[in-house]
CSV table of N, CA and C in Angstrom, one decimal:
chain,number,residue,atom,x,y,z
A,1487,MET,N,9.6,-36.3,-30.8
A,1487,MET,CA,9.4,-35.0,-30.0
A,1487,MET,C,9.4,-34.6,-29.0
A,1488,GLN,N,10.1,-33.4,-28.2
A,1488,GLN,CA,10.6,-33.8,-27.4
A,1488,GLN,C,9.3,-32.3,-26.6
A,1489,LEU,N,8.3,-32.3,-25.6
A,1489,LEU,CA,7.6,-31.1,-25.0
A,1489,LEU,C,8.0,-30.5,-24.2
A,1490,ASP,N,7.9,-29.0,-25.3
A,1490,ASP,CA,8.9,-28.0,-24.5
A,1490,ASP,C,8.0,-27.0,-23.8
A,1491,MET,N,7.7,-27.1,-22.4
A,1491,MET,CA,6.3,-26.5,-21.8
A,1491,MET,C,6.8,-25.3,-20.6
A,1492,SER,N,6.4,-24.1,-21.2
A,1492,SER,CA,6.7,-22.5,-20.5
A,1492,SER,C,6.4,-23.7,-19.0
A,1493,ALA,N,7.1,-22.4,-18.0
A,1493,ALA,CA,7.2,-22.6,-16.8
A,1493,ALA,C,5.2,-22.5,-16.4
A,1494,GLU,N,4.9,-21.3,-17.0
A,1494,GLU,CA,3.6,-21.3,-16.4
A,1494,GLU,C,2.6,-22.7,-17.3
A,1495,GLU,N,2.9,-23.6,-18.3
A,1495,GLU,CA,2.0,-24.1,-18.5
A,1495,GLU,C,1.7,-25.6,-17.8
A,1496,LEU,N,3.2,-25.6,-17.4
A,1496,LEU,CA,4.1,-26.7,-16.6
A,1496,LEU,C,3.1,-26.7,-14.9
A,1497,LYS,N,2.9,-25.5,-14.9
A,1497,LYS,CA,2.7,-25.1,-13.4
A,1497,LYS,C,1.4,-25.7,-13.3
A,1498,SER,N,0.4,-24.8,-14.3
A,1498,SER,CA,-1.2,-25.5,-14.6
A,1498,SER,C,-1.3,-27.2,-14.7
A,1499,ALA,N,-0.5,-28.1,-15.9
A,1499,ALA,CA,-0.7,-28.5,-16.0
A,1499,ALA,C,0.1,-30.4,-14.2
A,1500,LEU,N,0.8,-29.4,-14.3
A,1500,LEU,CA,1.1,-29.6,-12.2
A,1500,LEU,C,0.0,-29.8,-11.4
A,1501,ASN,N,-0.6,-29.0,-11.9
A,1501,ASN,CA,-1.7,-28.4,-10.7
A,1501,ASN,C,-2.7,-29.6,-10.9
A,1502,ARG,N,-3.1,-29.5,-12.2
A,1502,ARG,CA,-4.0,-30.4,-12.4
A,1502,ARG,C,-3.6,-32.1,-11.5
A,1503,LEU,N,-3.0,-32.2,-12.4
A,1503,LEU,CA,-2.8,-33.8,-12.2
A,1503,LEU,C,-2.2,-33.9,-10.6
A,1504,ARG,N,-1.8,-32.8,-9.3
A,1504,ARG,CA,-2.5,-33.4,-8.2
A,1504,ARG,C,-3.1,-32.9,-7.9
A,1505,ARG,N,-4.7,-32.0,-8.6
A,1505,ARG,CA,-5.4,-32.1,-7.7
A,1505,ARG,C,-6.4,-33.5,-8.3
A,1506,ALA,N,-5.8,-33.6,-9.0
A,1506,ALA,CA,-6.9,-35.3,-9.9
A,1506,ALA,C,-6.2,-36.5,-8.8
A,1507,GLN,N,-4.6,-36.1,-8.3
A,1507,GLN,CA,-4.7,-37.6,-7.3
A,1507,GLN,C,-4.9,-37.2,-6.2
A,1508,GLY,N,-5.5,-35.9,-6.0
A,1508,GLY,CA,-6.4,-35.9,-4.5
A,1508,GLY,C,-7.0,-36.2,-4.7
A,1509,GLN,N,-8.4,-36.5,-5.6
A,1509,GLN,CA,-9.1,-36.5,-6.2
A,1509,GLN,C,-9.5,-38.7,-5.9
A,1510,LEU,N,-8.2,-38.7,-6.3
A,1510,LEU,CA,-8.7,-40.4,-6.6
A,1510,LEU,C,-8.0,-40.6,-5.3
A,1511,ALA,N,-7.5,-40.4,-4.2
A,1511,ALA,CA,-7.0,-41.0,-2.8
A,1511,ALA,C,-8.4,-40.5,-1.8
A,1512,GLY,N,-9.3,-39.7,-2.7
A,1512,GLY,CA,-10.7,-39.2,-1.8
A,1512,GLY,C,-11.2,-40.6,-1.8
A,1513,VAL,N,-11.7,-41.0,-3.6
A,1513,VAL,CA,-12.5,-42.1,-4.1
A,1513,VAL,C,-12.2,-43.1,-3.4
A,1514,ILE,N,-10.5,-43.3,-3.1
A,1514,ILE,CA,-10.3,-44.8,-2.8
A,1514,ILE,C,-11.0,-44.2,-1.1
A,1515,LYS,N,-10.6,-44.0,-0.3
A,1515,LYS,CA,-11.1,-43.6,1.0
A,1515,LYS,C,-12.4,-43.9,0.6
A,1516,MET,N,-13.5,-43.2,0.1
A,1516,MET,CA,-14.7,-43.2,0.3
A,1516,MET,C,-15.1,-44.6,-0.2
A,1517,LEU,N,-14.4,-45.9,-0.8
A,1517,LEU,CA,-14.3,-47.0,-0.8
A,1517,LEU,C,-14.2,-47.5,0.3
A,1518,GLU,N,-13.1,-47.6,0.9
A,1518,GLU,CA,-12.7,-48.4,1.7
A,1518,GLU,C,-13.6,-47.8,2.9
A,1519,ASP,N,-14.7,-46.8,3.0
A,1519,ASP,CA,-15.3,-46.4,4.0
A,1519,ASP,C,-16.4,-46.7,3.7
A,1520,GLY,N,-17.1,-47.4,2.6
A,1520,GLY,CA,-18.1,-47.6,2.1
A,1520,GLY,C,-19.2,-46.8,2.1
A,1521,ARG,N,-18.8,-45.8,1.6
A,1521,ARG,CA,-19.8,-44.4,0.8
A,1521,ARG,C,-20.8,-44.8,-0.1
A,1522,ASP,N,-21.4,-44.0,0.2
A,1522,ASP,CA,-22.6,-43.7,-1.0
A,1522,ASP,C,-22.0,-44.1,-2.6
A,1523,CYS,N,-22.8,-45.1,-3.4
A,1523,CYS,CA,-22.3,-45.6,-4.9
A,1523,CYS,C,-22.6,-43.8,-5.5
A,1524,GLU,N,-24.0,-42.9,-5.5
A,1524,GLU,CA,-23.5,-42.2,-5.9
A,1524,GLU,C,-22.6,-41.2,-6.0
A,1525,ASP,N,-22.5,-41.0,-4.0
A,1525,ASP,CA,-21.3,-40.3,-4.1
A,1525,ASP,C,-19.5,-40.2,-4.9
A,1526,VAL,N,-20.1,-41.9,-4.8
A,1526,VAL,CA,-18.6,-42.2,-5.0
A,1526,VAL,C,-18.1,-41.9,-6.5
A,1527,VAL,N,-19.5,-42.5,-8.0
A,1527,VAL,CA,-19.5,-42.2,-8.6
A,1527,VAL,C,-19.1,-40.7,-9.3
A,1528,THR,N,-19.4,-39.8,-8.7
A,1528,THR,CA,-19.5,-38.2,-8.4
A,1528,THR,C,-17.6,-38.0,-9.2
A,1529,GLN,N,-17.3,-38.2,-7.3
A,1529,GLN,CA,-16.3,-37.7,-7.5
A,1529,GLN,C,-15.4,-38.2,-8.3
A,1530,LEU,N,-15.3,-39.9,-8.7
A,1530,LEU,CA,-14.6,-40.5,-9.5
A,1530,LEU,C,-14.7,-40.0,-11.2
A,1531,SER,N,-16.1,-38.8,-11.5
A,1531,SER,CA,-16.2,-38.3,-12.7
A,1531,SER,C,-15.3,-37.0,-12.6
A,1532,ALA,N,-14.9,-36.7,-11.5
A,1532,ALA,CA,-14.2,-35.2,-11.4
A,1532,ALA,C,-12.8,-35.9,-11.4
A,1533,VAL,N,-12.6,-36.6,-11.0
A,1533,VAL,CA,-10.5,-37.3,-10.8
A,1533,VAL,C,-10.6,-37.3,-13.0
A,1534,SER,N,-11.7,-38.0,-13.4
A,1534,SER,CA,-11.7,-38.0,-15.2
A,1534,SER,C,-11.9,-36.9,-15.9
A,1535,LYS,N,-12.4,-36.1,-15.1
A,1535,LYS,CA,-12.1,-34.3,-15.7
A,1535,LYS,C,-11.1,-33.7,-15.9
A,1536,ALA,N,-10.6,-34.2,-14.6
A,1536,ALA,CA,-9.1,-33.4,-13.9
A,1536,ALA,C,-8.1,-34.0,-15.3
A,1537,LEU,N,-7.7,-35.2,-14.8
A,1537,LEU,CA,-7.0,-36.1,-16.0
A,1537,LEU,C,-7.3,-35.6,-17.9
A,1538,ASP,N,-8.7,-35.7,-18.4
A,1538,ASP,CA,-8.4,-35.3,-19.0
A,1538,ASP,C,-8.6,-33.9,-19.5
A,1539,ARG,N,-8.5,-32.7,-18.6
A,1539,ARG,CA,-8.1,-31.9,-19.0
A,1539,ARG,C,-6.4,-31.8,-18.7
A,1540,ALA,N,-5.9,-31.7,-17.7
A,1540,ALA,CA,-4.8,-32.2,-17.8
A,1540,ALA,C,-4.3,-32.9,-19.4
A,1541,GLY,N,-4.2,-33.8,-19.8
A,1541,GLY,CA,-4.3,-34.4,-20.9
A,1541,GLY,C,-4.2,-33.8,-22.3
A,1542,PHE,N,-5.3,-32.8,-22.2
A,1542,PHE,CA,-5.8,-32.2,-23.6
A,1542,PHE,C,-4.6,-30.9,-23.6
A,1543,SER,N,-4.5,-30.5,-21.8
A,1543,SER,CA,-3.6,-29.3,-22.0
A,1543,SER,C,-2.0,-29.8,-23.0
A,1544,ILE,N,-1.9,-30.5,-22.4
A,1544,ILE,CA,-0.5,-31.2,-22.9
A,1544,ILE,C,-0.4,-31.5,-24.0
A,1545,ILE,N,-1.4,-32.2,-24.4
A,1545,ILE,CA,-1.3,-32.3,-26.0
A,1545,ILE,C,-2.1,-31.1,-27.1
A,1546,ALA,N,-2.1,-30.2,-26.4
A,1546,ALA,CA,-2.6,-28.8,-27.2
A,1546,ALA,C,-0.9,-27.9,-26.8
A,1547,THR,N,-0.6,-28.0,-25.9
A,1547,THR,CA,0.9,-27.6,-26.3
A,1547,THR,C,1.7,-28.1,-27.0
A,1548,GLY,N,1.7,-29.5,-27.4
A,1548,GLY,CA,2.3,-30.0,-28.1
A,1548,GLY,C,2.3,-29.8,-29.5
A,1549,LEU,N,0.2,-29.5,-29.9
A,1549,LEU,CA,0.2,-29.3,-31.4
A,1549,LEU,C,0.4,-27.8,-31.6
A,1550,GLN,N,0.7,-26.8,-30.4
A,1550,GLN,CA,1.5,-26.0,-30.7
A,1550,GLN,C,2.6,-26.0,-31.4
A,1551,GLN,N,3.4,-26.2,-30.5
A,1551,GLN,CA,4.9,-26.3,-31.3
A,1551,GLN,C,4.8,-26.5,-32.0
A,1552,CYS,N,4.3,-27.6,-32.7
A,1552,CYS,CA,4.1,-28.6,-34.2
A,1552,CYS,C,3.8,-27.4,-34.9
A,1553,LEU,N,2.9,-26.8,-35.2
A,1553,LEU,CA,2.5,-25.7,-36.0
A,1553,LEU,C,3.3,-24.2,-35.9
A,1554,THR,N,3.9,-24.3,-35.2
A,1554,THR,CA,4.7,-23.1,-35.1
A,1554,THR,C,6.2,-23.5,-35.0
A,1555,SER,N,6.2,-24.8,-34.9
A,1555,SER,CA,8.4,-25.2,-35.5
A,1555,SER,C,8.7,-24.1,-36.8
A,1556,GLU,N,9.7,-23.9,-36.6
A,1556,GLU,CA,10.4,-23.4,-37.9
A,1556,GLU,C,11.0,-24.7,-38.7
A,1557,ASP,N,10.6,-26.0,-38.4
A,1557,ASP,CA,11.5,-27.3,-38.7
A,1557,ASP,C,10.0,-27.4,-39.8
A,1558,PRO,N,10.1,-27.5,-41.1
A,1558,PRO,CA,9.3,-27.5,-42.1
A,1558,PRO,C,8.9,-29.9,-41.9
A,1559,GLU,N,10.0,-30.3,-41.6
A,1559,GLU,CA,10.0,-31.2,-41.2
A,1559,GLU,C,8.7,-31.9,-40.4
A,1560,ILE,N,9.1,-31.0,-39.2
A,1560,ILE,CA,8.4,-31.5,-38.0
A,1560,ILE,C,6.8,-31.1,-38.0
A,1561,ARG,N,7.0,-29.7,-38.9
A,1561,ARG,CA,5.3,-28.6,-39.2
A,1561,ARG,C,4.6,-29.4,-39.9
A,1562,ASP,N,5.2,-30.3,-41.2
A,1562,ASP,CA,4.1,-30.9,-42.1
A,1562,ASP,C,4.4,-32.0,-42.6
A,1563,SER,N,5.2,-32.8,-41.2
A,1563,SER,CA,5.3,-34.3,-41.1
A,1563,SER,C,4.1,-35.0,-40.6
A,1564,VAL,N,4.0,-35.5,-42.0
A,1564,VAL,CA,2.4,-36.8,-42.2
A,1564,VAL,C,2.3,-37.5,-40.7
A,1565,GLN,N,3.4,-37.8,-40.7
A,1565,GLN,CA,3.5,-38.6,-39.1
A,1565,GLN,C,3.2,-38.4,-37.8
A,1566,MET,N,3.8,-36.7,-37.7
A,1566,MET,CA,3.5,-36.4,-36.4
A,1566,MET,C,2.2,-35.5,-36.6
A,1567,ARG,N,1.2,-35.5,-37.5
A,1567,ARG,CA,0.1,-35.6,-37.5
A,1567,ARG,C,-1.0,-36.2,-37.1
A,1568,ALA,N,-0.2,-38.0,-37.6
A,1568,ALA,CA,-0.9,-39.0,-37.0
A,1568,ALA,C,-0.6,-39.2,-35.9
A,1569,ARG,N,0.3,-38.9,-35.0
A,1569,ARG,CA,0.6,-39.3,-33.9
A,1569,ARG,C,-0.2,-38.3,-32.8
A,1570,LEU,N,-0.2,-36.7,-33.7
A,1570,LEU,CA,-0.7,-35.6,-32.5
A,1570,LEU,C,-2.7,-36.8,-32.9
A,1571,GLU,N,-2.5,-36.7,-33.8
A,1571,GLU,CA,-4.5,-37.7,-33.9
A,1571,GLU,C,-4.1,-38.9,-33.0
A,1572,LYS,N,-3.6,-39.6,-32.9
A,1572,LYS,CA,-4.0,-40.5,-31.7
A,1572,LYS,C,-3.7,-40.3,-30.7
A,1573,LEU,N,-3.4,-38.9,-30.1
A,1573,LEU,CA,-3.1,-38.8,-28.7
A,1573,LEU,C,-4.3,-37.7,-28.7
A,1574,PHE,N,-5.5,-37.5,-29.1
A,1574,PHE,CA,-6.3,-36.4,-28.9
A,1574,PHE,C,-7.2,-37.8,-28.8
A,1575,LEU,N,-7.5,-39.1,-29.7
A,1575,LEU,CA,-8.5,-40.1,-29.7
A,1575,LEU,C,-7.9,-41.0,-27.9
A,1576,SER,N,-6.8,-40.7,-27.9
A,1576,SER,CA,-6.9,-41.8,-27.1
A,1576,SER,C,-7.4,-41.4,-25.7
A,1577,LEU,N,-7.4,-40.1,-25.6
A,1577,LEU,CA,-8.3,-39.3,-24.7
A,1577,LEU,C,-9.7,-39.3,-24.6
A,1578,ALA,N,-10.5,-38.9,-25.7
A,1578,ALA,CA,-11.4,-39.3,-25.9
A,1578,ALA,C,-12.4,-40.5,-25.5
């Protein structure tokens, strides 16, 4: 199944990923500079949450498309359900 995101959904997901990319660059810099462990872990946690949110947003869009699909083979497919479940669990 191809993911068809609206311009707004795509922009939101890309913004989240770019934010996470910037935060990750910050973590790398903090490690290189020998920053405090607590600060590094806090920033690393923020990166992880940003990536999770982007991932859940993308998966939710795919799920919505499956549920509203006109094609009953896509909408009612046990295989599609298993694929989406696997994607959700990969982020859990």
